[in-house]
Coordinates of N, CA and C in Angstrom, one line a residue:
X1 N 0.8 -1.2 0.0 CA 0.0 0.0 0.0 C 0.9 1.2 0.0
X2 N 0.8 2.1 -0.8 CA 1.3 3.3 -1.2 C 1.3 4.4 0.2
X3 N 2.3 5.2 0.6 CA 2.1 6.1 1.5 C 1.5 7.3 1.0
X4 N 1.0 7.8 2.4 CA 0.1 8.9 2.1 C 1.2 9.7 2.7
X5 N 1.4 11.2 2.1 CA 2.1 12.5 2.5 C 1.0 13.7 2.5
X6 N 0.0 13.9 3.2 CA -0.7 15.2 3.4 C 0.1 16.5 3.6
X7 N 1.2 16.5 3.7 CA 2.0 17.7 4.1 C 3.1 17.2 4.0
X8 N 3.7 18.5 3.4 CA 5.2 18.1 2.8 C 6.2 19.3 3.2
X9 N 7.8 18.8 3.7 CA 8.1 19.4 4.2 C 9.3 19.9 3.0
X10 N 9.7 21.2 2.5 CA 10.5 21.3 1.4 C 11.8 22.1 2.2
X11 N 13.0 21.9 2.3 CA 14.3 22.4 2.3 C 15.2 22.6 1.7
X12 N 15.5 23.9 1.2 CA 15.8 24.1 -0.1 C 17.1 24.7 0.9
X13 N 18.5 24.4 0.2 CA 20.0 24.9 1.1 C 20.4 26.5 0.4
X14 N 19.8 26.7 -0.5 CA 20.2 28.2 -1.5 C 19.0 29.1 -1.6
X15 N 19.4 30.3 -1.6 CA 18.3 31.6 -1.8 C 17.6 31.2 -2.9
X16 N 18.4 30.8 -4.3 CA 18.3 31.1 -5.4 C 17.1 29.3 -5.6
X17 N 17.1 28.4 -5.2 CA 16.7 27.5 -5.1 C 15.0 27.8 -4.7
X18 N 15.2 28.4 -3.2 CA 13.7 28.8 -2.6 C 13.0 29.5 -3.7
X19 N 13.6 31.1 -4.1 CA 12.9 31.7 -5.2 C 12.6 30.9 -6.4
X20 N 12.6 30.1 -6.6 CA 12.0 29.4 -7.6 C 10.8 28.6 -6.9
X21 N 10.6 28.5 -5.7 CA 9.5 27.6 -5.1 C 8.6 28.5 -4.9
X22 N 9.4 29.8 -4.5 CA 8.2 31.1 -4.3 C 7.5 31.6 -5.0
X23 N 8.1 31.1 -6.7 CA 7.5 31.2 -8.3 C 6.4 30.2 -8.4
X24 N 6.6 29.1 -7.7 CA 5.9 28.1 -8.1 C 4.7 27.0 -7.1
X25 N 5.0 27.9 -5.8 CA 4.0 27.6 -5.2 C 2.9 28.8 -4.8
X26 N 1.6 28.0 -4.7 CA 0.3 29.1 -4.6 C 0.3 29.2 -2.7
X27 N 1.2 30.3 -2.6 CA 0.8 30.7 -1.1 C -0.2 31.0 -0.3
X28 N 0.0 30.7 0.6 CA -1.4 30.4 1.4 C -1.2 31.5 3.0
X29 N 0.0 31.3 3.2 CA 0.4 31.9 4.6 C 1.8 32.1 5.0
X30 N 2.4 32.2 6.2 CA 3.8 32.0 6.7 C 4.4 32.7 7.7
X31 N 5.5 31.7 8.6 CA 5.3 32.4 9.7 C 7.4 32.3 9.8
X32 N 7.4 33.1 11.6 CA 8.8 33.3 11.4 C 9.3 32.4 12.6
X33 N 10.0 31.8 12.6 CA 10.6 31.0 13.7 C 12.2 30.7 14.3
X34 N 13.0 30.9 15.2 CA 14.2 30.9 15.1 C 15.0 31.9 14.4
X35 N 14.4 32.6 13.6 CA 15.2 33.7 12.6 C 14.5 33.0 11.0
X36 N 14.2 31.8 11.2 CA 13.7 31.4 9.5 C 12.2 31.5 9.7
X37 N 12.0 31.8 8.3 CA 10.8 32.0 7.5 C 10.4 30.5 7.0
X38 N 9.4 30.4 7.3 CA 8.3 29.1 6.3 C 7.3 29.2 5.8
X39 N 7.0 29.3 4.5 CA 6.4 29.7 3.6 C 5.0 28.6 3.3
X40 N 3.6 28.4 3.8 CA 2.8 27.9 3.6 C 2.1 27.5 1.9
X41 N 1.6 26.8 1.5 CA 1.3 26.7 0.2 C 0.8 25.6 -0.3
X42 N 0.3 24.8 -1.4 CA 0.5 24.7 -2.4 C 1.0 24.2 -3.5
X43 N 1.6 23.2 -3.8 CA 2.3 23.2 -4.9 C 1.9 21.4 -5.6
X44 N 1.2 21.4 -7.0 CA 0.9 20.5 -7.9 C -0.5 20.3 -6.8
X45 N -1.6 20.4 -6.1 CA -2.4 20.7 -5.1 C -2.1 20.3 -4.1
X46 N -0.7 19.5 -3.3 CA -0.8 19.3 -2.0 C 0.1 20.5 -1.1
X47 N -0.3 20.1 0.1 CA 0.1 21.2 0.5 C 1.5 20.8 1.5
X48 N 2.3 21.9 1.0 CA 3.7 22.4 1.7 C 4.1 23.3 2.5
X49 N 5.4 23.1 3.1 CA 5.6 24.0 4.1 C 7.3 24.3 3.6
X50 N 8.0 25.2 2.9 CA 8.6 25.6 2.7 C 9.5 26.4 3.2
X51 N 11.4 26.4 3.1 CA 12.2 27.0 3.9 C 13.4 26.8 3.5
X52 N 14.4 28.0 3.6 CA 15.4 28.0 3.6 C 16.2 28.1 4.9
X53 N 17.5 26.6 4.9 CA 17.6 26.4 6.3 C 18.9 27.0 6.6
X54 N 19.7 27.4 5.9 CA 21.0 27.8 6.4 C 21.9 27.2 6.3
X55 N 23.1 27.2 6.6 CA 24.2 26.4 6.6 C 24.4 25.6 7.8
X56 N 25.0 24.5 7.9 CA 25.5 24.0 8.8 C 24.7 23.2 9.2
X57 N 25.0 22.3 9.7 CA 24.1 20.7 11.1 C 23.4 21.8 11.9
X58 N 23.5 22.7 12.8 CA 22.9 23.3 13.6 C 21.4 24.2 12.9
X59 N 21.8 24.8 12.1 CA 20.9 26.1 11.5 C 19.4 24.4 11.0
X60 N 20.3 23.5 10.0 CA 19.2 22.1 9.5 C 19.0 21.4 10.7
X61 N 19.5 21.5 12.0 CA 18.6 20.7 12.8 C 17.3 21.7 12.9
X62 N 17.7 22.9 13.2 CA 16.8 23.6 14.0 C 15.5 23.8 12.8
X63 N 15.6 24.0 11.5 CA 14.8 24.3 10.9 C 14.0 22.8 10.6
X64 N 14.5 21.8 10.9 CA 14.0 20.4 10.5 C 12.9 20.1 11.9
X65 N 13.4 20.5 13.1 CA 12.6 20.2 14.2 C 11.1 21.1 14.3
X66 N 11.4 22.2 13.8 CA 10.4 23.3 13.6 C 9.3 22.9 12.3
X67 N 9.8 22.2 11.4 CA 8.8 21.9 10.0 C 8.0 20.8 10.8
X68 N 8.4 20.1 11.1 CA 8.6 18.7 12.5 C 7.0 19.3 13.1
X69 N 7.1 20.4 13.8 CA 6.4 21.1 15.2 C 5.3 21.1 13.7
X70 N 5.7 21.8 13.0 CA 4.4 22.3 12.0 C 3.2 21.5 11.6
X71 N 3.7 20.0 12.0 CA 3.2 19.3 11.5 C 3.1 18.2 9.7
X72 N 4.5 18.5 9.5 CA 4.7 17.8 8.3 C 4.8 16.1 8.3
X73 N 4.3 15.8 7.4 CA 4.3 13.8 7.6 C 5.9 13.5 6.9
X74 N 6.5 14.5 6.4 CA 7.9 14.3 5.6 C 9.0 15.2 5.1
X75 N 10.0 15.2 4.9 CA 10.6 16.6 4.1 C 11.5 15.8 3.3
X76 N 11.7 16.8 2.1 CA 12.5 16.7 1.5 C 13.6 18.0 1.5
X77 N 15.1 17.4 1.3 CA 16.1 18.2 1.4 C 16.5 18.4 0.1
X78 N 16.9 19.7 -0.5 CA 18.0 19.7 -1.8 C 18.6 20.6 -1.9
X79 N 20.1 20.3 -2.2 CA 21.2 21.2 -2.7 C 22.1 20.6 -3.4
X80 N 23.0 21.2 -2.8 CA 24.7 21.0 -3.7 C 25.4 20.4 -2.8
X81 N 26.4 19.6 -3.2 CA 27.1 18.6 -2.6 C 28.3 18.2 -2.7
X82 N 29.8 18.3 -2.6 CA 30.9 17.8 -3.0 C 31.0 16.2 -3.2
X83 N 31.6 16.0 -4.9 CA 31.4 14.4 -4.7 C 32.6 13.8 -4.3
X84 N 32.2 13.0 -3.1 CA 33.4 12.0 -2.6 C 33.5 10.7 -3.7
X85 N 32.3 10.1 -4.1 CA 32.7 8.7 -4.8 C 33.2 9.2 -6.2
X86 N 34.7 8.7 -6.7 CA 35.2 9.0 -8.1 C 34.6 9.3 -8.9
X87 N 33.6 8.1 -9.4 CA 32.7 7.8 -10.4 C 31.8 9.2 -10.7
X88 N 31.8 9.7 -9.6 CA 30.6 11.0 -10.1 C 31.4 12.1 -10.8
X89 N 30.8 12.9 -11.2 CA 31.1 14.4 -12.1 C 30.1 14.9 -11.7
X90 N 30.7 16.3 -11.8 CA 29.7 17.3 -11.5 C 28.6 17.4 -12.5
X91 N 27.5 18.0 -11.8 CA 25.6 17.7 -12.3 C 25.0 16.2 -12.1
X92 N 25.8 15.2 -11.3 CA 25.2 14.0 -11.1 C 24.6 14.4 -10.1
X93 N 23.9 13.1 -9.5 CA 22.3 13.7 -8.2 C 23.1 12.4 -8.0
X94 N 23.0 12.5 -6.3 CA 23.0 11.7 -5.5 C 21.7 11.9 -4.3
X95 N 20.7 10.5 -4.5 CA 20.0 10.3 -3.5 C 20.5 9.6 -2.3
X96 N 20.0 10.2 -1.2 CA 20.8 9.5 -0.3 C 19.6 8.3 0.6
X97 N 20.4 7.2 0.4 CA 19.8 5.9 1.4 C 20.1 6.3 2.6
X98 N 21.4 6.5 3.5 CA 21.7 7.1 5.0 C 22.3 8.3 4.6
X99 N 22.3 8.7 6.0 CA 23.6 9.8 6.1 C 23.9 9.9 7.5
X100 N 25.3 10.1 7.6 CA 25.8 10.2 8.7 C 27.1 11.1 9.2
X101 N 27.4 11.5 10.2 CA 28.1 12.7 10.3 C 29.4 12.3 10.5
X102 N 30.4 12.8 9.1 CA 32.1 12.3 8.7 C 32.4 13.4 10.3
X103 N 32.1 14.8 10.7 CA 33.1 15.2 11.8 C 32.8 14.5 12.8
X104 N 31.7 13.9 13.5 CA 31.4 13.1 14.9 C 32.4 11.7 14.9
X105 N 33.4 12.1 15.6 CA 34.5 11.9 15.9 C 35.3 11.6 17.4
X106 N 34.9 10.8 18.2 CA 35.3 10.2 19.2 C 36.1 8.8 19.3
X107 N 36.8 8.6 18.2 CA 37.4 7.6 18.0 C 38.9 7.3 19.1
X108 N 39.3 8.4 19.6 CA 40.0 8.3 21.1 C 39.7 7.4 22.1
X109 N 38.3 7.7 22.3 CA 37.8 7.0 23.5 C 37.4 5.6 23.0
X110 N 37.5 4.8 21.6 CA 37.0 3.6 21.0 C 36.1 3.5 20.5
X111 N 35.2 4.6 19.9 CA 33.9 4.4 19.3 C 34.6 4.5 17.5
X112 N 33.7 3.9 16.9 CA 33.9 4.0 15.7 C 33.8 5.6 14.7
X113 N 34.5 6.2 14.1 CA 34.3 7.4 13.4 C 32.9 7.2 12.8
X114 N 32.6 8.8 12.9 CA 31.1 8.8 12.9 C 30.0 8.5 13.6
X115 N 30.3 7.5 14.9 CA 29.4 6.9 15.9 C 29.0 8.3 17.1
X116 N 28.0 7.6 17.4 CA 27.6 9.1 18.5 C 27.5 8.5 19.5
X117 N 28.7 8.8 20.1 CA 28.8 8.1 21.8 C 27.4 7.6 22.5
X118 N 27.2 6.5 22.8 CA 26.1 5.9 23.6 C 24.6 6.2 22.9
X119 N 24.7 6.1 21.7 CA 23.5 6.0 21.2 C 23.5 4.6 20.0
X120 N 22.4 4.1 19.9 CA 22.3 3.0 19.4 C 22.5 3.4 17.9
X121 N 22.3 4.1 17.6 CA 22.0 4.4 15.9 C 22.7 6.1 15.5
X122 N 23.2 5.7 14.6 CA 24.2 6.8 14.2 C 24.3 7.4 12.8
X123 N 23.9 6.2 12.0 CA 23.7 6.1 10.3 C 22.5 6.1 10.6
X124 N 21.7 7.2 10.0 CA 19.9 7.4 9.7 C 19.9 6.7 8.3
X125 N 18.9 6.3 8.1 CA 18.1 6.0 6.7 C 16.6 6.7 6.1
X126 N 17.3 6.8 5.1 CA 15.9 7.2 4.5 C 15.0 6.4 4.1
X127 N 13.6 7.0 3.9 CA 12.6 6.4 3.9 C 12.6 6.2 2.4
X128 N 12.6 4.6 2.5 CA 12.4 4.5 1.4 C 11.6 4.6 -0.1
X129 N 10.4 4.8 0.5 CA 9.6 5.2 -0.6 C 9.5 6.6 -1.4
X130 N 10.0 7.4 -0.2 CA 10.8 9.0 -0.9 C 12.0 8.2 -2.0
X131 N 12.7 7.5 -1.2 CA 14.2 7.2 -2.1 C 13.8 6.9 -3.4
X132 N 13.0 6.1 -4.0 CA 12.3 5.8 -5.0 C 11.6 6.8 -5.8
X133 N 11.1 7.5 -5.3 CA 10.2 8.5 -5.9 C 11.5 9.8 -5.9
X134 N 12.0 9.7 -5.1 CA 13.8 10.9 -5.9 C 14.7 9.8 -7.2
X135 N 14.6 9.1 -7.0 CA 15.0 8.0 -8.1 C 14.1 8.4 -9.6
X136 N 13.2 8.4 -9.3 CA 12.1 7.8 -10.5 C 12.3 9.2 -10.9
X137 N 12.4 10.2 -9.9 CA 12.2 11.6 -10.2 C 13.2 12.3 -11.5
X138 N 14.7 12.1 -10.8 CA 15.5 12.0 -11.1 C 16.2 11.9 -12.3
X139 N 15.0 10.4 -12.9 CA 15.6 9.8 -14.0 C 14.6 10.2 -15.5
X140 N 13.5 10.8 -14.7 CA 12.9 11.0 -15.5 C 13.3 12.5 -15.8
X141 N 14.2 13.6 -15.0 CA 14.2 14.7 -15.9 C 15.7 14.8 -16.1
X142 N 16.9 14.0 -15.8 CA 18.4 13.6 -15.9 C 18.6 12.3 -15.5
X143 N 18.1 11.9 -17.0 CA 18.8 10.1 -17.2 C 19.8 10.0 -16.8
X144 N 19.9 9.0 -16.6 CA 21.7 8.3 -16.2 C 22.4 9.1 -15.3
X145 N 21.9 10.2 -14.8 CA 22.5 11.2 -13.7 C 22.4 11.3 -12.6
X146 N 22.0 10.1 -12.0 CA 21.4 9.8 -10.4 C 22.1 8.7 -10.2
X147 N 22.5 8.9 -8.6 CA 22.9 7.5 -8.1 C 21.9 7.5 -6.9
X148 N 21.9 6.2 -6.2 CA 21.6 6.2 -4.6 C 22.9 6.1 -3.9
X149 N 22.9 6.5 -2.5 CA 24.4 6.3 -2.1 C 24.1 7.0 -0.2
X150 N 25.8 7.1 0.2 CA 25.8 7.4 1.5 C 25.6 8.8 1.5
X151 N 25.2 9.7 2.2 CA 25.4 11.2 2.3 C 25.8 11.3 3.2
X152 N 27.7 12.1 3.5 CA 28.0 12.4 4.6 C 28.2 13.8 5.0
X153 N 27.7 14.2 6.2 CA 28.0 15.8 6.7 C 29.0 16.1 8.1
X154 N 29.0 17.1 7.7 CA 29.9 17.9 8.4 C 30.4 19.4 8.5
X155 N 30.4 19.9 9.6 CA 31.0 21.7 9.4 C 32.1 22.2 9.3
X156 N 32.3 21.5 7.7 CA 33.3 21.6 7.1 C 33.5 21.5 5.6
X157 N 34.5 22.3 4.9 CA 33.8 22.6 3.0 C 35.1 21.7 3.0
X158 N 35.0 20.7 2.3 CA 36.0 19.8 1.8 C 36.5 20.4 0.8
X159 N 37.8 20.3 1.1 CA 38.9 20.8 -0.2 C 39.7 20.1 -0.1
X160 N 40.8 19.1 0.4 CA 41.6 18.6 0.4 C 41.3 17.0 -0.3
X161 N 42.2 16.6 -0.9 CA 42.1 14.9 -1.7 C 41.8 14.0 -1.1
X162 N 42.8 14.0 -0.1 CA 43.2 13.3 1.1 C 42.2 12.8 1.9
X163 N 41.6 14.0 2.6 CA 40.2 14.0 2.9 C 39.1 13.6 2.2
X164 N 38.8 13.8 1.2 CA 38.2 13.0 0.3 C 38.2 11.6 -0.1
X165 N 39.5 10.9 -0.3 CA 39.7 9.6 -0.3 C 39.3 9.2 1.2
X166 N 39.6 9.5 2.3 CA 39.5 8.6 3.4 C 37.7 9.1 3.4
X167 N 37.0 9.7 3.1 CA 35.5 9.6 2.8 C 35.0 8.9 2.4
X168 N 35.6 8.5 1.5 CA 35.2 7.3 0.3 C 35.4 5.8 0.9
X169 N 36.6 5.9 1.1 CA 37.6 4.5 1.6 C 37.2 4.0 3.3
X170 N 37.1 5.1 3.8 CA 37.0 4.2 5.4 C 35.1 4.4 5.7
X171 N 34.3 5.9 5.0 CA 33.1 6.0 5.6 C 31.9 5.4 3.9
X172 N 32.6 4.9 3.6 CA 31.8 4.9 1.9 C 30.6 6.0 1.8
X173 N 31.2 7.1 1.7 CA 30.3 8.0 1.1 C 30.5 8.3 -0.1
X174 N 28.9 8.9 -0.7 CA 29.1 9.3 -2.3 C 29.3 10.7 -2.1
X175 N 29.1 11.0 -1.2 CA 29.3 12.9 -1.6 C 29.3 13.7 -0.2
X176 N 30.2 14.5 0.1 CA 29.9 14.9 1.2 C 29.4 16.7 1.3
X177 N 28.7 17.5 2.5 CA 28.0 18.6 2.7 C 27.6 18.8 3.8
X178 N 27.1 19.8 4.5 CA 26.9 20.0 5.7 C 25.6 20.2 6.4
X179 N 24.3 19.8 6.3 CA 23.5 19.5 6.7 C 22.6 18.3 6.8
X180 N 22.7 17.4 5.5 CA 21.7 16.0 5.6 C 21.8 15.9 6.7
X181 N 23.0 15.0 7.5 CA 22.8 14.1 8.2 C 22.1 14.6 10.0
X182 N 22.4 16.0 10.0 CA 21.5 16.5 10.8 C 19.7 16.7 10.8
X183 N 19.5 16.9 9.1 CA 17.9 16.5 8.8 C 17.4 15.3 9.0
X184 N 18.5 14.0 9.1 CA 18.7 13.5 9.3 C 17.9 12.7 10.7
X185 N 19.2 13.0 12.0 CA 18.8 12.6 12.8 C 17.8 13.4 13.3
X186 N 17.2 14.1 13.0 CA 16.0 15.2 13.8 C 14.8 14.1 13.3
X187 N 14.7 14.1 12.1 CA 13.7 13.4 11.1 C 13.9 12.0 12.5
X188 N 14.5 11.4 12.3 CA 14.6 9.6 13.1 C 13.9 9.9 14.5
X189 N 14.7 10.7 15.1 CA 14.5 11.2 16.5 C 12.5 11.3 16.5
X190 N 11.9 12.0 15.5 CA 10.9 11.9 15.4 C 9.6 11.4 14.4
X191 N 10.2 10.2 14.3 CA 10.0 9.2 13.4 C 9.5 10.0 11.7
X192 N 9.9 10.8 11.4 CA 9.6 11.7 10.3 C 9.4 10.9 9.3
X193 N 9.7 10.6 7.9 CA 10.3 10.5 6.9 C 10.7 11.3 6.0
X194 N 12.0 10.9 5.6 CA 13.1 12.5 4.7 C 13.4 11.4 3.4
X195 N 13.9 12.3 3.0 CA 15.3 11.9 1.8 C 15.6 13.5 1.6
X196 N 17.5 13.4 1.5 CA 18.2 13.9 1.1 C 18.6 13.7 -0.7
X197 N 18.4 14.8 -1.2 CA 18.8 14.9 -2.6 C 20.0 15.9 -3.3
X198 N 20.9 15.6 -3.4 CA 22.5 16.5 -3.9 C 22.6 16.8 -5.1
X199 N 22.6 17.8 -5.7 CA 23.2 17.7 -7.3 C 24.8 18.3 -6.7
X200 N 25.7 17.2 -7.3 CA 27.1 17.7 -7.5 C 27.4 18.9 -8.1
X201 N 28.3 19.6 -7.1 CA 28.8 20.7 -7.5 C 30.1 21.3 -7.9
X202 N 30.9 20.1 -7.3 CA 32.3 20.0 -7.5 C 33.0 18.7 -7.0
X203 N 34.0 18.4 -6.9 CA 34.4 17.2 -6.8 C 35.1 16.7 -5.1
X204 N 35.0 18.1 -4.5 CA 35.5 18.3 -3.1 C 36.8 18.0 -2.9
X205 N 37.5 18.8 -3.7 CA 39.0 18.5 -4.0 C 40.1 19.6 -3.7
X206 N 39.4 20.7 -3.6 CA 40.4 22.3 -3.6 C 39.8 23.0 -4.8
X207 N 38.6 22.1 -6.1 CA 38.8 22.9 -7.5 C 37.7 23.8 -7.3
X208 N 36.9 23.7 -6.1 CA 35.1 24.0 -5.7 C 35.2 25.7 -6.6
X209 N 36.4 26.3 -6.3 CA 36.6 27.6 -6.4 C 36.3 28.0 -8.0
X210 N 36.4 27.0 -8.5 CA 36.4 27.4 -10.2 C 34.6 26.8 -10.7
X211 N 34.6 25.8 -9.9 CA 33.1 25.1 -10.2 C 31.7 25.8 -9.5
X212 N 31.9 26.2 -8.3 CA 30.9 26.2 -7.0 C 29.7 27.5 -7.4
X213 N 30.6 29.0 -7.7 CA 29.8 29.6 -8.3 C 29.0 29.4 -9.4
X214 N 29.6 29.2 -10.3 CA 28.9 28.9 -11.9 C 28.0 28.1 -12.1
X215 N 28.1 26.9 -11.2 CA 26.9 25.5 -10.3 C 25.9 26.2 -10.0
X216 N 26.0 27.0 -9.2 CA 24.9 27.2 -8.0 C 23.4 27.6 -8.8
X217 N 23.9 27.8 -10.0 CA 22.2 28.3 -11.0 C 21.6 27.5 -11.3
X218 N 22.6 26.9 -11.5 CA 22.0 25.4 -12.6 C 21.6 24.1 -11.5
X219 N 22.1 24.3 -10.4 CA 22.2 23.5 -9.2 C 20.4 24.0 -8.8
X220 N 20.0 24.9 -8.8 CA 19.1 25.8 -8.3 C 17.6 25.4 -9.4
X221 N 18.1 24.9 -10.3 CA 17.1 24.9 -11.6 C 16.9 23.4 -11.2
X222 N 17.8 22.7 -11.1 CA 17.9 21.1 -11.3 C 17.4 20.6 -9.7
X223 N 17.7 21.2 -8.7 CA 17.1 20.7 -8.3 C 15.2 21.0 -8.2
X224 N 14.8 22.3 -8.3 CA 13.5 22.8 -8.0 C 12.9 21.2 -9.7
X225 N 13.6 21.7 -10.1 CA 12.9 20.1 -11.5 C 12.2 19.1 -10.9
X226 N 13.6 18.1 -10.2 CA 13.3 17.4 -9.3 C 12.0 17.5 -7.9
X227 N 12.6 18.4 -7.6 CA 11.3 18.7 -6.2 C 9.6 18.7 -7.1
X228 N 9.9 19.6 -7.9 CA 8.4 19.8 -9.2 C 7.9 18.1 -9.6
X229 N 9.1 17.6 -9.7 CA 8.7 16.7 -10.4 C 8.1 15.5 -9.5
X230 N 8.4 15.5 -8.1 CA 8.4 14.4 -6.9 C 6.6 14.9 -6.8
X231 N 6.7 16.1 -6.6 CA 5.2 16.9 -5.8 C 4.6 16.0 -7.0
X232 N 4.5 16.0 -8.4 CA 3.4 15.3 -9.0 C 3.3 14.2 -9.5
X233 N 3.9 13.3 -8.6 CA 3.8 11.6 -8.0 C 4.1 11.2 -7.1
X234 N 3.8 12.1 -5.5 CA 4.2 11.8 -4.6 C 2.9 11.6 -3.7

């Protein structure tokens, strides 16, 4: 049996991203909370709750817990993403199955990198029936440009190789950035259901500086596609 989403939770990581949702959904209302705005509405006829969350694990907890309060049955997340797995190039989509946080880092004391001291569960998962319907989505407006994979975060912009390879090699992630895995655990913590959605934006190598700006439009177009495209078969 097919899930029901009466309310949908949309997080959009760029200005230039939201303005396109503000083009394309029929607003209804909106309120202000923590310093962010959420935009009521609309969009393909169900209704959403829209927001730009800010940078960082902290700014996407706090806006994830608040959509959460609002009463959403789901959210979806989308931006830009440095790719850790080789195989990608930039404009590929990475949906994410988990995500989990590359800085949570207590490996001194003998926990495993990434593990959250004395908590059972560390790697969230997405719900899978989002995962599919970002898949289907995906493929229907950028063939062959989607993968499924790990999403790792952290408050930190990857630039170094180095760091990159041990992403890949010790935490198998496809791409790393600094909010999923905080949408992440907020969503689990309260039995939500999410999926994280990436369009690559550079390779998270040192080159971001030549790629990142010139991305961010087309990052901004490709993903609102996607999100357009989920809202009318979701």
């Amino acid at each position: 049996m097919a899930k029901t989403y009466n309310k949908i939770g949309i997080i959009g990581a760029m200005v230039e991203e939201i303005d396109l949702l503000h083009k394309h959904v029929e607003k209804t209302g909106s309120f202000e909370k923590a310093g962010i705005t959420y935009v009521e509405g609309k969009l393909h006829g169900r209704d959403v709750i829209f927001c730009k969350s800010g940078v960082g694990k902290v700014n996407a907890a706090v806006c994830t817990q608040l959509l959460v309060d609002a009463g959403v049955d789901c959210i979806l997340f989308t931006g830009v993403a440095g790719a850790v797995d080789p195989a990608l190039n930039i404009g590929d989509i990475v949906v994410s199955t988990t995500c989990l946080q590359h800085d949570m880092d207590v490996t001194p004391l003998g926990f495993a990198r990434g593990q959250i001291p004395y908590q059972e569960v560390w790697e969230f998962e997405a719900d899978p029936a989002l995962v599919q319907l970002a898949l289907d989505a995906c493929e229907r407006q950028f063939q062959g440009r989607s993968v499924k994979g790990k999403v790792l975060s952290g408050d930190q912009f990857i630039a170094s190789r180095d760091v990159v390879r041990s992403l890949y090699e010790e935490l198998g992630g496809a791409c790393a950035e600094m909010e999923g895995a905080a949408v992440a655990q907020v969503c689990a913590m309260n039995s939500t259901p999410f999926v994280i959605i990436r369009a690559m934006s550079d390779k998270a190598d040192g080159s971001a500086h030549v790629n990142f700006a010139e991305f961010t439009v087309e990052a901004s177009v490709n993903s609102h596609r996607i999100i357009d495209d989920i809202m009318q078969h979701i």
